[in-house]
Coordinates of N, CA and C in Angstrom, one line a residue:
M1209 N 4.9 28.6 -26.2 CA 5.7 27.5 -26.7 C 5.2 27.0 -28.0
S1210 N 6.0 26.9 -29.0 CA 5.5 26.4 -30.4 C 5.2 25.0 -30.4
N1211 N 4.4 24.6 -31.4 CA 4.0 23.2 -31.5 C 5.2 22.3 -31.7
I1212 N 6.2 22.8 -32.5 CA 7.4 22.0 -32.8 C 8.2 21.7 -31.5
A1213 N 8.3 22.7 -30.6 CA 9.0 22.5 -29.3 C 8.2 21.6 -28.4
I1214 N 6.9 21.6 -28.4 CA 6.1 20.7 -27.6 C 6.3 19.3 -28.1
R1215 N 6.3 19.1 -29.4 CA 6.5 17.8 -30.0 C 7.9 17.2 -29.7
K1216 N 8.9 18.1 -29.7 CA 10.2 17.6 -29.3 C 10.3 17.2 -27.8
Q1217 N 9.6 17.9 -27.0 CA 9.6 17.6 -25.6 C 8.9 16.2 -25.3
Q1218 N 7.8 16.0 -26.2 CA 7.1 14.7 -26.0 C 7.9 13.5 -26.6
F1219 N 8.8 13.8 -27.6 CA 9.5 12.7 -28.2 C 10.8 12.4 -27.5
I1220 N 11.5 13.4 -27.0 CA 12.8 13.2 -26.4 C 12.8 12.1 -25.3
P1221 N 11.8 12.0 -24.4 CA 11.8 11.0 -23.3 C 11.8 9.6 -23.9
W1222 N 11.4 9.4 -25.1 CA 11.3 8.1 -25.7 C 12.5 7.7 -26.5
L1223 N 13.5 8.6 -26.6 CA 14.7 8.3 -27.4 C 15.5 7.2 -26.8
L1224 N 15.8 7.3 -25.4 CA 16.6 6.2 -24.8 C 15.9 4.9 -24.8
P1225 N 14.6 4.8 -24.5 CA 13.9 3.4 -24.6 C 14.0 2.9 -26.0
L1226 N 13.8 3.8 -27.0 CA 13.9 3.3 -28.4 C 15.3 2.8 -28.7
A1227 N 16.3 3.5 -28.3 CA 17.7 3.1 -28.5 C 18.0 1.7 -27.8
L1228 N 17.5 1.6 -26.6 CA 17.6 0.3 -25.9 C 16.9 -0.8 -26.6
L1229 N 15.8 -0.6 -27.2 CA 15.0 -1.6 -27.9 C 15.8 -2.0 -29.2
I1230 N 16.4 -1.0 -29.9 CA 17.3 -1.3 -31.0 C 18.5 -2.2 -30.7
I1231 N 19.1 -1.7 -29.6 CA 20.3 -2.5 -29.1 C 19.9 -3.9 -28.7
W1232 N 18.8 -4.0 -28.0 CA 18.2 -5.4 -27.7 C 18.0 -6.2 -28.9
H1233 N 17.4 -5.6 -30.0 CA 17.2 -6.4 -31.2 C 18.5 -6.8 -31.8
I1234 N 19.5 -5.9 -31.9 CA 20.8 -6.2 -32.5 C 21.5 -7.3 -31.7
F1235 N 21.4 -7.2 -30.4 CA 22.1 -8.1 -29.5 C 21.6 -9.5 -29.6
T1236 N 20.2 -9.7 -29.8 CA 19.6 -11.0 -29.9 C 19.5 -11.6 -31.3
T1237 N 19.9 -10.8 -32.3 CA 19.9 -11.3 -33.6 C 21.3 -11.5 -34.2
G1238 N 22.3 -11.2 -33.4 CA 23.7 -11.2 -33.8 C 24.3 -12.5 -33.3
I1239 N 25.5 -12.3 -32.6 CA 26.3 -13.5 -32.2 C 25.6 -14.3 -31.1
F1240 N 24.6 -13.7 -30.4 CA 24.0 -14.4 -29.3 C 22.6 -14.9 -29.7
A1241 N 22.4 -15.0 -31.0 CA 21.1 -15.4 -31.5 C 20.8 -16.9 -31.2
Q1242 N 21.9 -17.7 -31.1 CA 21.7 -19.1 -30.8 C 21.6 -19.4 -29.3
N1243 N 21.8 -18.4 -28.5 CA 21.8 -18.6 -27.1 C 20.4 -18.5 -26.6
T1244 N 19.8 -19.6 -26.0 CA 18.4 -19.7 -25.6 C 18.1 -18.8 -24.4
R1245 N 19.2 -18.3 -23.7 CA 18.9 -17.5 -22.6 C 18.5 -16.1 -22.9
F1246 N 18.7 -15.7 -24.2 CA 18.3 -14.4 -24.7 C 17.2 -14.5 -25.6
I1247 N 16.2 -13.6 -25.5 CA 15.0 -13.6 -26.3 C 14.9 -12.4 -27.2
A1248 N 14.5 -12.5 -28.4 CA 14.4 -11.3 -29.3 C 13.2 -10.5 -29.0
P1249 N 13.2 -9.2 -29.2 CA 12.0 -8.4 -28.9 C 10.8 -8.8 -29.9
L1250 N 11.1 -9.2 -31.1 CA 10.1 -9.6 -32.0 C 9.4 -10.8 -31.5
T1251 N 10.1 -11.7 -30.9 CA 9.5 -12.9 -30.3 C 8.6 -12.6 -29.2
V1252 N 9.0 -11.6 -28.3 CA 8.2 -11.1 -27.2 C 6.9 -10.5 -27.8
F1253 N 7.1 -9.7 -28.8 CA 5.9 -9.0 -29.4 C 4.9 -10.0 -30.0
S1254 N 5.4 -11.0 -30.6 CA 4.6 -12.1 -31.2 C 3.8 -12.8 -30.1
T1255 N 4.5 -13.1 -29.0 CA 3.8 -13.7 -27.8 C 2.7 -12.8 -27.3
A1256 N 3.0 -11.5 -27.2 CA 2.0 -10.6 -26.7 C 0.8 -10.6 -27.5
L1257 N 1.0 -10.6 -28.9 CA -0.2 -10.7 -29.8 C -1.0 -12.0 -29.5
D1258 N -0.3 -13.1 -29.4 CA -1.0 -14.3 -29.1 C -1.8 -14.3 -27.8
L1259 N -1.2 -13.8 -26.8 CA -1.9 -13.7 -25.5 C -3.1 -12.7 -25.5
I1260 N -2.9 -11.6 -26.3 CA -4.0 -10.6 -26.5 C -5.2 -11.3 -27.2
K1261 N -4.9 -12.1 -28.3 CA -5.9 -12.7 -29.0 C -6.7 -13.7 -28.1
S1262 N -6.0 -14.4 -27.3 CA -6.6 -15.4 -26.4 C -7.4 -14.8 -25.2
G1263 N -7.1 -13.5 -25.0 CA -7.7 -12.8 -23.9 C -7.0 -12.9 -22.5
E1264 N -6.0 -13.8 -22.5 CA -5.3 -14.0 -21.2 C -4.5 -12.8 -20.8
L1265 N -3.9 -12.1 -21.7 CA -3.0 -11.0 -21.3 C -3.9 -9.8 -20.7
L1266 N -5.0 -9.5 -21.4 CA -5.9 -8.4 -21.0 C -6.5 -8.8 -19.6
E1267 N -6.9 -10.0 -19.4 CA -7.4 -10.4 -18.1 C -6.4 -10.3 -17.0
S1268 N -5.1 -10.6 -17.3 CA -4.1 -10.5 -16.2 C -3.8 -9.1 -15.9
V1269 N -3.8 -8.2 -17.0 CA -3.5 -6.8 -16.8 C -4.6 -6.1 -15.9
V1270 N -5.8 -6.5 -16.2 CA -7.0 -5.9 -15.5 C -6.9 -6.3 -14.0
I1271 N -6.7 -7.6 -13.8 CA -6.6 -8.1 -12.4 C -5.5 -7.4 -11.6
S1272 N -4.3 -7.3 -12.2 CA -3.2 -6.7 -11.5 C -3.4 -5.2 -11.3
T1273 N -4.0 -4.6 -12.3 CA -4.3 -3.1 -12.1 C -5.3 -2.9 -11.0
Q1274 N -6.3 -3.7 -11.0 CA -7.3 -3.5 -9.9 C -6.7 -3.7 -8.6
R1275 N -5.9 -4.7 -8.4 CA -5.2 -5.0 -7.1 C -4.4 -3.8 -6.7
A1276 N -3.6 -3.3 -7.7 CA -2.6 -2.2 -7.4 C -3.4 -1.0 -6.9
F1277 N -4.3 -0.5 -7.7 CA -5.0 0.7 -7.4 C -6.0 0.6 -6.2
L1278 N -6.5 -0.5 -6.0 CA -7.4 -0.7 -4.8 C -6.5 -0.6 -3.5
G1279 N -5.3 -1.2 -3.5 CA -4.4 -1.1 -2.4 C -3.9 0.3 -2.3
F1280 N -3.6 1.0 -3.4 CA -3.1 2.3 -3.4 C -4.2 3.3 -2.8
L1281 N -5.5 3.1 -3.2 CA -6.5 3.9 -2.7 C -6.7 3.8 -1.2
I1282 N -6.7 2.5 -0.7 CA -6.8 2.3 0.7 C -5.7 2.9 1.5
G1283 N -4.5 2.4 1.1 CA -3.3 2.9 1.9 C -3.0 4.4 1.7
G1284 N -3.2 4.9 0.5 CA -3.0 6.3 0.3 C -4.0 7.2 1.0
S1285 N -5.3 6.7 1.1 CA -6.3 7.5 1.9 C -5.9 7.5 3.3
I1286 N -5.5 6.4 3.9 CA -5.2 6.4 5.3 C -4.0 7.2 5.6
G1287 N -3.0 7.1 4.7 CA -1.8 7.9 4.9 C -2.0 9.4 4.8
L1288 N -2.9 9.8 3.8 CA -3.3 11.2 3.6 C -4.0 11.8 4.8
I1289 N -5.0 11.0 5.3 CA -5.8 11.5 6.5 C -4.9 11.6 7.7
L1290 N -4.1 10.6 8.0 CA -3.3 10.7 9.2 C -2.2 11.7 9.1
G1291 N -1.7 11.9 7.8 CA -0.7 13.0 7.6 C -1.3 14.4 7.9
L1292 N -2.5 14.5 7.4 CA -3.2 15.8 7.6 C -3.5 16.1 9.1
I1293 N -4.0 15.0 9.8 CA -4.4 15.2 11.2 C -3.1 15.4 12.0
N1294 N -2.1 14.6 11.8 CA -0.9 14.8 12.6 C -0.1 16.1 12.3
G1295 N -0.3 16.5 11.0 CA 0.4 17.8 10.6 C -0.3 19.0 11.2
I1296 N -1.6 18.9 11.4 CA -2.4 20.0 12.0 C -2.4 20.0 13.5
S1297 N -2.5 18.8 14.1 CA -2.7 18.7 15.5 C -1.4 18.2 16.2
R1298 N -0.8 19.0 17.1 CA 0.4 18.6 17.8 C 0.0 17.4 18.8
Y1299 N -1.2 17.4 19.3 CA -1.5 16.4 20.3 C -1.7 15.0 19.5
S1300 N -2.2 15.1 18.3 CA -2.4 13.9 17.5 C -1.0 13.4 17.1
E1301 N -0.1 14.3 16.8 CA 1.3 13.9 16.5 C 2.0 13.2 17.6
L1302 N 1.8 13.7 18.8 CA 2.4 13.1 20.0 C 1.9 11.7 20.3
F1303 N 0.6 11.5 20.0 CA -0.1 10.2 20.2 C 0.2 9.2 19.2
L1304 N 0.3 9.6 17.9 CA 0.4 8.6 16.8 C 1.7 8.5 16.1
D1305 N 2.4 9.6 16.0 CA 3.6 9.7 15.1 C 4.7 8.7 15.5
S1306 N 5.0 8.6 16.7 CA 6.1 7.7 17.2 C 5.8 6.2 16.8
T1307 N 4.5 5.8 17.0 CA 4.1 4.4 16.6 C 4.2 4.2 15.1
I1308 N 3.8 5.2 14.3 CA 3.9 5.1 12.9 C 5.4 5.0 12.4
Q1309 N 6.2 5.8 13.0 CA 7.6 5.8 12.7 C 8.3 4.5 13.0
M1310 N 7.9 3.9 14.1 CA 8.4 2.5 14.5 C 8.0 1.5 13.4
M1311 N 6.7 1.6 13.0 CA 6.2 0.7 12.0 C 6.9 0.9 10.7
R1312 N 7.3 2.1 10.4 CA 7.9 2.5 9.1 C 9.3 1.8 8.9
T1313 N 9.9 1.6 10.1 CA 11.3 1.0 10.0 C 11.2 -0.5 9.7
I1314 N 10.1 -1.1 9.7 CA 9.9 -2.5 9.3 C 9.7 -2.7 7.8
P1315 N 10.6 -3.3 7.1 CA 10.4 -3.5 5.6 C 9.1 -4.2 5.3
H1316 N 8.2 -3.6 4.6 CA 6.9 -4.3 4.5 C 7.0 -5.6 3.7
L1317 N 8.0 -5.7 2.8 CA 8.1 -7.0 2.0 C 8.7 -8.1 2.9
A1318 N 9.3 -7.7 4.1 CA 9.7 -8.8 5.0 C 8.5 -9.5 5.7
L1319 N 7.4 -8.8 5.6 CA 6.2 -9.4 6.2 C 5.5 -10.4 5.3
V1320 N 6.0 -10.6 4.1 CA 5.4 -11.5 3.1 C 5.1 -12.9 3.7
P1321 N 6.1 -13.6 4.3 CA 5.8 -14.9 4.9 C 4.7 -14.9 5.9
L1322 N 4.7 -13.9 6.8 CA 3.7 -13.8 7.8 C 2.3 -13.5 7.2
V1323 N 2.2 -12.7 6.3 CA 1.0 -12.4 5.6 C 0.4 -13.6 4.9
I1324 N 1.3 -14.4 4.3 CA 0.8 -15.6 3.6 C 0.3 -16.6 4.7
L1325 N 1.0 -16.7 5.8 CA 0.5 -17.6 6.9 C -0.8 -17.2 7.4
W1326 N -1.1 -15.9 7.5 CA -2.3 -15.4 8.0 C -3.5 -15.5 7.0
F1327 N -3.2 -15.1 5.7 CA -4.2 -14.9 4.8 C -4.1 -15.8 3.5
G1328 N -3.1 -16.6 3.5 CA -2.9 -17.5 2.3 C -2.5 -16.7 1.1
I1329 N -3.0 -17.1 -0.1 CA -2.7 -16.4 -1.3 C -3.9 -15.7 -1.8
A1330 N -4.9 -15.5 -0.9 CA -6.1 -14.8 -1.3 C -5.8 -13.3 -1.5
E1331 N -6.8 -12.6 -2.0 CA -6.7 -11.2 -2.3 C -6.3 -10.3 -1.1
P1332 N -6.8 -10.6 0.1 CA -6.4 -9.7 1.2 C -4.9 -9.7 1.5
A1333 N -4.2 -10.7 1.2 CA -2.7 -10.8 1.4 C -2.0 -9.8 0.5
K1334 N -2.4 -9.7 -0.7 CA -1.8 -8.8 -1.7 C -2.2 -7.3 -1.4
L1335 N -3.4 -7.1 -1.0 CA -3.9 -5.8 -0.7 C -3.2 -5.2 0.5
I1336 N -3.0 -6.1 1.6 CA -2.4 -5.6 2.8 C -0.9 -5.2 2.5
L1337 N -0.2 -5.9 1.7 CA 1.2 -5.6 1.4 C 1.2 -4.3 0.6
I1338 N 0.3 -4.1 -0.3 CA 0.3 -2.8 -1.1 C -0.1 -1.6 -0.2
V1339 N -1.0 -1.9 0.6 CA -1.4 -0.8 1.6 C -0.3 -0.4 2.4
L1340 N 0.5 -1.3 3.0 CA 1.6 -1.0 3.8 C 2.7 -0.3 3.0
G1341 N 2.9 -0.7 1.7 CA 3.9 -0.1 0.9 C 3.6 1.4 0.6
V1342 N 2.4 1.7 0.3 CA 2.1 3.1 -0.2 C 1.7 4.0 1.0
F1343 N 1.4 3.5 2.1 CA 1.0 4.3 3.2 C 2.0 5.3 3.7
F1344 N 3.2 4.8 3.9 CA 4.3 5.6 4.6 C 4.8 6.8 3.8
P1345 N 5.0 6.6 2.5 CA 5.5 7.8 1.7 C 4.4 8.9 1.6
I1346 N 3.2 8.5 1.5 CA 2.1 9.6 1.4 C 2.0 10.2 2.8
Y1347 N 2.0 9.4 3.8 CA 1.9 10.0 5.2 C 3.0 11.0 5.5
L1348 N 4.3 10.6 5.2 CA 5.4 11.4 5.5 C 5.4 12.7 4.7
N1349 N 5.1 12.6 3.4 CA 5.1 13.8 2.6 C 4.0 14.7 2.9
T1350 N 2.8 14.2 3.3 CA 1.7 15.0 3.7 C 2.0 15.7 5.0
F1351 N 2.6 15.0 6.0 CA 3.0 15.6 7.3 C 4.0 16.7 7.1
H1352 N 5.0 16.4 6.2 CA 6.1 17.3 6.0 C 5.6 18.5 5.3
G1353 N 4.7 18.3 4.3 CA 4.1 19.4 3.5 C 3.4 20.4 4.4
I1354 N 2.6 19.9 5.3 CA 1.9 20.8 6.2 C 2.8 21.6 7.2
R1355 N 3.8 20.9 7.7 CA 4.7 21.5 8.7 C 5.7 22.5 8.0
S1356 N 5.8 22.4 6.6 CA 6.7 23.3 5.9 C 6.0 24.6 5.5
I1357 N 4.7 24.7 5.7 CA 4.0 25.9 5.3 C 4.4 27.1 6.1
D1358 N 4.6 28.2 5.4 CA 5.1 29.4 6.1 C 4.1 29.9 7.2
P1359 N 4.5 29.9 8.4 CA 3.5 30.4 9.5 C 3.0 31.8 9.2
G1360 N 3.7 32.6 8.5 CA 3.2 33.9 8.2 C 1.9 33.9 7.4
L1361 N 1.8 32.9 6.5 CA 0.6 32.7 5.7 C -0.6 32.4 6.5
I1362 N -0.3 31.5 7.5 CA -1.4 31.1 8.4 C -1.9 32.3 9.2
E1363 N -0.9 33.1 9.7 CA -1.2 34.3 10.5 C -2.0 35.3 9.7
M1364 N -1.6 35.4 8.4 CA -2.3 36.3 7.5 C -3.8 35.9 7.3
G1365 N -4.0 34.6 7.2 CA -5.3 34.1 7.0 C -6.2 34.4 8.3
K1366 N -5.5 34.3 9.4 CA -6.3 34.6 10.7 C -6.6 36.1 10.8
V1367 N -5.7 36.9 10.3 CA -5.9 38.3 10.3 C -7.1 38.7 9.4
Y1368 N -7.2 37.9 8.3 CA -8.4 38.2 7.4 C -9.6 37.4 7.9
K1369 N -9.5 36.8 9.1 CA -10.7 36.2 9.8 C -11.2 35.0 9.0
L1370 N -10.3 34.2 8.4 CA -10.8 33.0 7.7 C -11.2 32.0 8.7
T1371 N -12.2 31.3 8.5 CA -12.6 30.2 9.3 C -11.6 29.0 9.2
K1372 N -11.7 28.0 10.1 CA -10.7 26.9 10.0 C -10.8 26.2 8.7
I1373 N -12.1 26.0 8.3 CA -12.3 25.3 7.0 C -11.7 26.1 5.8
E1374 N -11.9 27.4 5.8 CA -11.3 28.3 4.8 C -9.8 28.4 4.9
L1375 N -9.3 28.4 6.1 CA -7.8 28.4 6.3 C -7.2 27.1 5.7
F1376 N -7.9 26.0 5.9 CA -7.4 24.7 5.4 C -7.5 24.6 3.9
K1377 N -8.6 25.1 3.4 CA -8.9 25.1 1.9 C -8.0 26.0 1.1
H1378 N -7.8 27.2 1.6 CA -7.1 28.2 0.8 C -5.6 28.3 1.1
I1379 N -5.1 27.9 2.3 CA -3.7 28.0 2.7 C -3.0 26.7 3.0
I1380 N -3.6 25.9 3.9 CA -2.9 24.7 4.3 C -2.8 23.7 3.2
L1381 N -3.9 23.3 2.6 CA -3.9 22.3 1.6 C -3.1 22.7 0.3
P1382 N -3.3 23.9 -0.2 CA -2.5 24.3 -1.4 C -1.0 24.3 -1.1
G1383 N -0.7 24.7 0.2 CA 0.7 24.8 0.5 C 1.4 23.4 0.7
A1384 N 0.6 22.4 1.1 CA 1.1 21.1 1.3 C 1.0 20.2 0.0
L1385 N 0.2 20.7 -1.0 CA -0.1 19.9 -2.1 C 1.2 19.4 -2.9
P1386 N 2.2 20.3 -3.2 CA 3.3 19.9 -3.9 C 4.0 18.7 -3.2
S1387 N 4.2 18.7 -1.9 CA 4.8 17.6 -1.2 C 3.9 16.4 -1.2
I1388 N 2.6 16.5 -1.1 CA 1.7 15.4 -1.2 C 1.8 14.7 -2.5
L1389 N 1.9 15.4 -3.6 CA 2.0 14.8 -4.9 C 3.3 14.1 -5.1
V1390 N 4.4 14.6 -4.5 CA 5.7 13.9 -4.5 C 5.5 12.6 -3.8
G1391 N 4.8 12.5 -2.7 CA 4.5 11.3 -2.0 C 3.7 10.3 -2.9
I1392 N 2.8 10.9 -3.6 CA 1.9 10.0 -4.5 C 2.8 9.4 -5.6
R1393 N 3.6 10.2 -6.2 CA 4.5 9.6 -7.3 C 5.4 8.5 -6.7
Y1394 N 6.0 8.8 -5.5 CA 6.9 7.8 -4.9 C 6.1 6.6 -4.6
S1395 N 4.9 6.7 -4.1 CA 4.1 5.6 -3.7 C 3.6 4.7 -4.9
L1396 N 3.4 5.4 -6.0 CA 3.0 4.6 -7.2 C 4.1 3.6 -7.6
G1397 N 5.4 4.1 -7.5 CA 6.5 3.2 -7.8 C 6.5 2.0 -6.8
I1398 N 6.4 2.3 -5.5 CA 6.4 1.2 -4.5 C 5.2 0.3 -4.7
M1399 N 4.1 0.9 -5.1 CA 2.9 0.1 -5.4 C 3.1 -1.1 -6.4
W1400 N 3.8 -0.7 -7.5 CA 4.1 -1.7 -8.5 C 5.1 -2.7 -8.1
L1401 N 6.1 -2.2 -7.3 CA 7.2 -3.1 -6.8 C 6.6 -4.1 -5.8
T1402 N 5.7 -3.6 -5.0 CA 5.0 -4.6 -4.0 C 4.1 -5.6 -4.7
L1403 N 3.4 -5.1 -5.8 CA 2.6 -6.0 -6.5 C 3.4 -7.1 -7.2
I1404 N 4.5 -6.7 -7.7 CA 5.4 -7.7 -8.4 C 5.7 -8.8 -7.4
V1405 N 6.2 -8.4 -6.3 CA 6.6 -9.4 -5.2 C 5.4 -10.2 -4.8
A1406 N 4.3 -9.6 -4.5 CA 3.1 -10.3 -4.0 C 2.6 -11.3 -5.1
E1407 N 2.6 -10.9 -6.3 CA 2.0 -11.8 -7.3 C 2.9 -12.9 -7.7
T1408 N 4.2 -12.7 -7.5 CA 5.2 -13.8 -7.8 C 5.3 -14.8 -6.7
V1409 N 4.9 -14.4 -5.5 CA 5.0 -15.2 -4.3 C 3.7 -15.8 -3.9
A1410 N 2.7 -15.1 -4.0 CA 1.4 -15.5 -3.5 C 0.2 -15.1 -4.4
A1411 N 0.0 -15.7 -5.5 CA -1.1 -15.3 -6.4 C -1.4 -16.5 -7.3
D1412 N -2.7 -16.5 -7.8 CA -3.1 -17.5 -8.7 C -3.7 -16.8 -10.0
S1413 N -3.4 -15.5 -10.1 CA -3.8 -14.8 -11.3 C -3.1 -13.5 -11.3
G1414 N -3.1 -12.8 -12.5 CA -2.4 -11.6 -12.6 C -1.1 -11.7 -13.4
I1415 N -0.4 -10.5 -13.6 CA 0.8 -10.5 -14.4 C 1.9 -11.3 -13.8
G1416 N 2.0 -11.2 -12.5 CA 3.1 -11.9 -11.8 C 2.9 -13.4 -11.8
Y1417 N 1.6 -13.8 -11.7 CA 1.3 -15.3 -11.9 C 1.6 -15.7 -13.3
L1418 N 1.3 -14.9 -14.3 CA 1.7 -15.2 -15.7 C 3.2 -15.4 -15.8
A1419 N 4.0 -14.6 -15.2 CA 5.4 -14.7 -15.2 C 5.9 -16.0 -14.5
M1420 N 5.3 -16.3 -13.4 CA 5.6 -17.6 -12.7 C 5.3 -18.8 -13.5
Q1421 N 4.2 -18.7 -14.3 CA 3.9 -19.8 -15.2 C 4.9 -19.9 -16.3
G1422 N 5.4 -18.8 -16.7 CA 6.4 -18.8 -17.8 C 7.7 -19.4 -17.2
R1423 N 8.0 -19.1 -16.0 CA 9.2 -19.7 -15.4 C 9.1 -21.2 -15.2
E1424 N 7.9 -21.7 -14.8 CA 7.7 -23.1 -14.6 C 7.9 -23.9 -15.9
F1425 N 7.4 -23.3 -17.0 CA 7.5 -24.0 -18.3 C 8.7 -23.5 -19.2
M1426 N 9.6 -22.7 -18.5 CA 10.8 -22.2 -19.2 C 10.4 -21.4 -20.5
Q1427 N 9.4 -20.5 -20.3 CA 9.0 -19.7 -21.4 C 9.6 -18.3 -21.2
M1428 N 10.8 -18.0 -21.7 CA 11.5 -16.8 -21.5 C 10.7 -15.6 -22.1
D1429 N 10.0 -15.8 -23.2 CA 9.3 -14.7 -23.8 C 8.1 -14.2 -22.9
I1430 N 7.5 -15.1 -22.2 CA 6.4 -14.6 -21.3 C 6.9 -13.9 -20.1
I1431 N 8.1 -14.4 -19.6 CA 8.7 -13.7 -18.4 C 9.1 -12.3 -18.8
V1432 N 9.8 -12.1 -19.9 CA 10.2 -10.8 -20.4 C 9.0 -9.9 -20.7
L1433 N 7.9 -10.5 -21.2 CA 6.7 -9.7 -21.5 C 6.1 -9.2 -20.2
A1434 N 6.0 -10.0 -19.2 CA 5.5 -9.6 -17.9 C 6.3 -8.4 -17.3
I1435 N 7.6 -8.5 -17.4 CA 8.5 -7.4 -16.9 C 8.2 -6.1 -17.7
L1436 N 8.1 -6.2 -19.0 CA 7.8 -5.0 -19.8 C 6.4 -4.4 -19.5
I1437 N 5.4 -5.3 -19.2 CA 4.1 -4.8 -18.9 C 4.1 -4.0 -17.6
Y1438 N 4.9 -4.6 -16.6 CA 5.0 -3.8 -15.3 C 5.7 -2.5 -15.6
A1439 N 6.7 -2.5 -16.4 CA 7.4 -1.2 -16.7 C 6.4 -0.2 -17.4
L1440 N 5.6 -0.6 -18.3 CA 4.7 0.2 -19.0 C 3.6 0.7 -18.1
L1441 N 3.1 -0.1 -17.2 CA 2.1 0.3 -16.3 C 2.6 1.3 -15.3
G1442 N 3.9 1.1 -14.9 CA 4.5 2.0 -14.0 C 4.7 3.4 -14.6
K1443 N 5.1 3.4 -15.9 CA 5.3 4.6 -16.7 C 3.9 5.3 -16.8
L1444 N 2.9 4.6 -17.1 CA 1.6 5.2 -17.3 C 1.1 5.8 -16.0
S1445 N 1.2 5.1 -14.9 CA 0.8 5.7 -13.6 C 1.6 6.9 -13.2
D1446 N 2.9 6.9 -13.5 CA 3.7 8.1 -13.3 C 3.3 9.3 -14.1
S1447 N 3.0 9.0 -15.4 CA 2.5 10.1 -16.3 C 1.2 10.7 -15.8
I1448 N 0.3 9.8 -15.2 CA -0.9 10.4 -14.7 C -0.6 11.3 -13.5
A1449 N 0.3 10.9 -12.6 CA 0.7 11.7 -11.5 C 1.3 13.0 -12.0
K1450 N 2.1 13.0 -13.0 CA 2.7 14.2 -13.5 C 1.6 15.1 -14.1
F1451 N 0.6 14.5 -14.8 CA -0.5 15.3 -15.3 C -1.2 16.0 -14.2
L1452 N -1.5 15.3 -13.1 CA -2.2 15.9 -12.0 C -1.3 17.0 -11.4
E1453 N 0.0 16.9 -11.3 CA 0.8 18.0 -10.8 C 0.7 19.2 -11.7
K1454 N 0.7 19.1 -13.0 CA 0.6 20.2 -13.9 C -0.8 20.8 -13.8
R1455 N -1.8 20.0 -13.5 CA -3.2 20.5 -13.5 C -3.5 21.2 -12.1
W1456 N -3.0 20.6 -11.0 CA -3.4 21.1 -9.7 C -2.4 22.2 -9.2
L1457 N -1.2 22.2 -9.8 CA -0.2 23.2 -9.4 C 0.1 24.3 -10.4
Q1458 N -0.9 24.7 -11.1 CA -0.7 25.7 -12.2 C -0.3 27.0 -11.5
W1459 N -0.6 27.2 -10.3 CA -0.2 28.5 -9.6 C 1.3 28.5 -9.1
H1460 N 1.9 27.3 -9.1 CA 3.2 27.1 -8.6 C 4.2 27.6 -9.7
P1461 N 5.3 28.3 -9.3 CA 6.2 28.8 -10.4 C 6.8 27.7 -11.2
N1462 N 7.1 26.6 -10.6 CA 7.7 25.5 -11.3 C 6.8 24.8 -12.3
F1463 N 5.5 25.0 -12.2 CA 4.6 24.4 -13.1 C 3.8 25.3 -14.0
M1464 N 4.1 26.6 -13.9 CA 3.4 27.6 -14.8 C 3.8 27.3 -16.2
K1465 N 2.8 27.5 -17.1 CA 3.0 27.3 -18.5 C 3.8 28.5 -19.1
N1466 N 4.7 28.2 -20.0 CA 5.5 29.3 -20.6 C 4.7 30.0 -21.7

């Protein structure tokens, strides 16, 4: 693939956001310019610069990012381990899967009032909500990925007298990896969604808290800035997941380089 084609592929995804930004600017500098309910993008950009200079914005981003990825690491690890165990062992599936499926039907955000009553607005409350949010997609996709592996491949591995560890390393894990990565991408979106709710309901720091402060003082520019930061962080985390897909699935026909 030529460098020009690669550059086009990198630029095309940003065409629509750029167009929306231009429309936003035109919309807020035209007939609606006097309406205080709408805020111009240049005003939001200026507010961002002020908060960056004061250090408040960077501090909020760091705190929120640490919360999000710590919860993702805990919940994702538990989901991955249980998905692997239940996918490999029928007995473990019989013992655990039904309980996990019952828990999955409970919307984790519906537990916000209960979690606040138990843990207040301290860090454990937000971490628990994020852990619950990211656990189930990774668990389900890991479990599904293992159960979708062609039994013939496993039988072939046994014919070649692969040990259980070698069978897992060379056949089971690579076969389930595409499904696992789908679960990771899906969980990353839920991670940020859960963090937004957790920080706007029960937090004394972070991006969500910054947005709530903006609401209290009717600062529309800060509220919009917080929303944009969440969107950018979500895009960044999804880009990291896509990079891992291309890196770890080079053998897969859909990810082979042209």
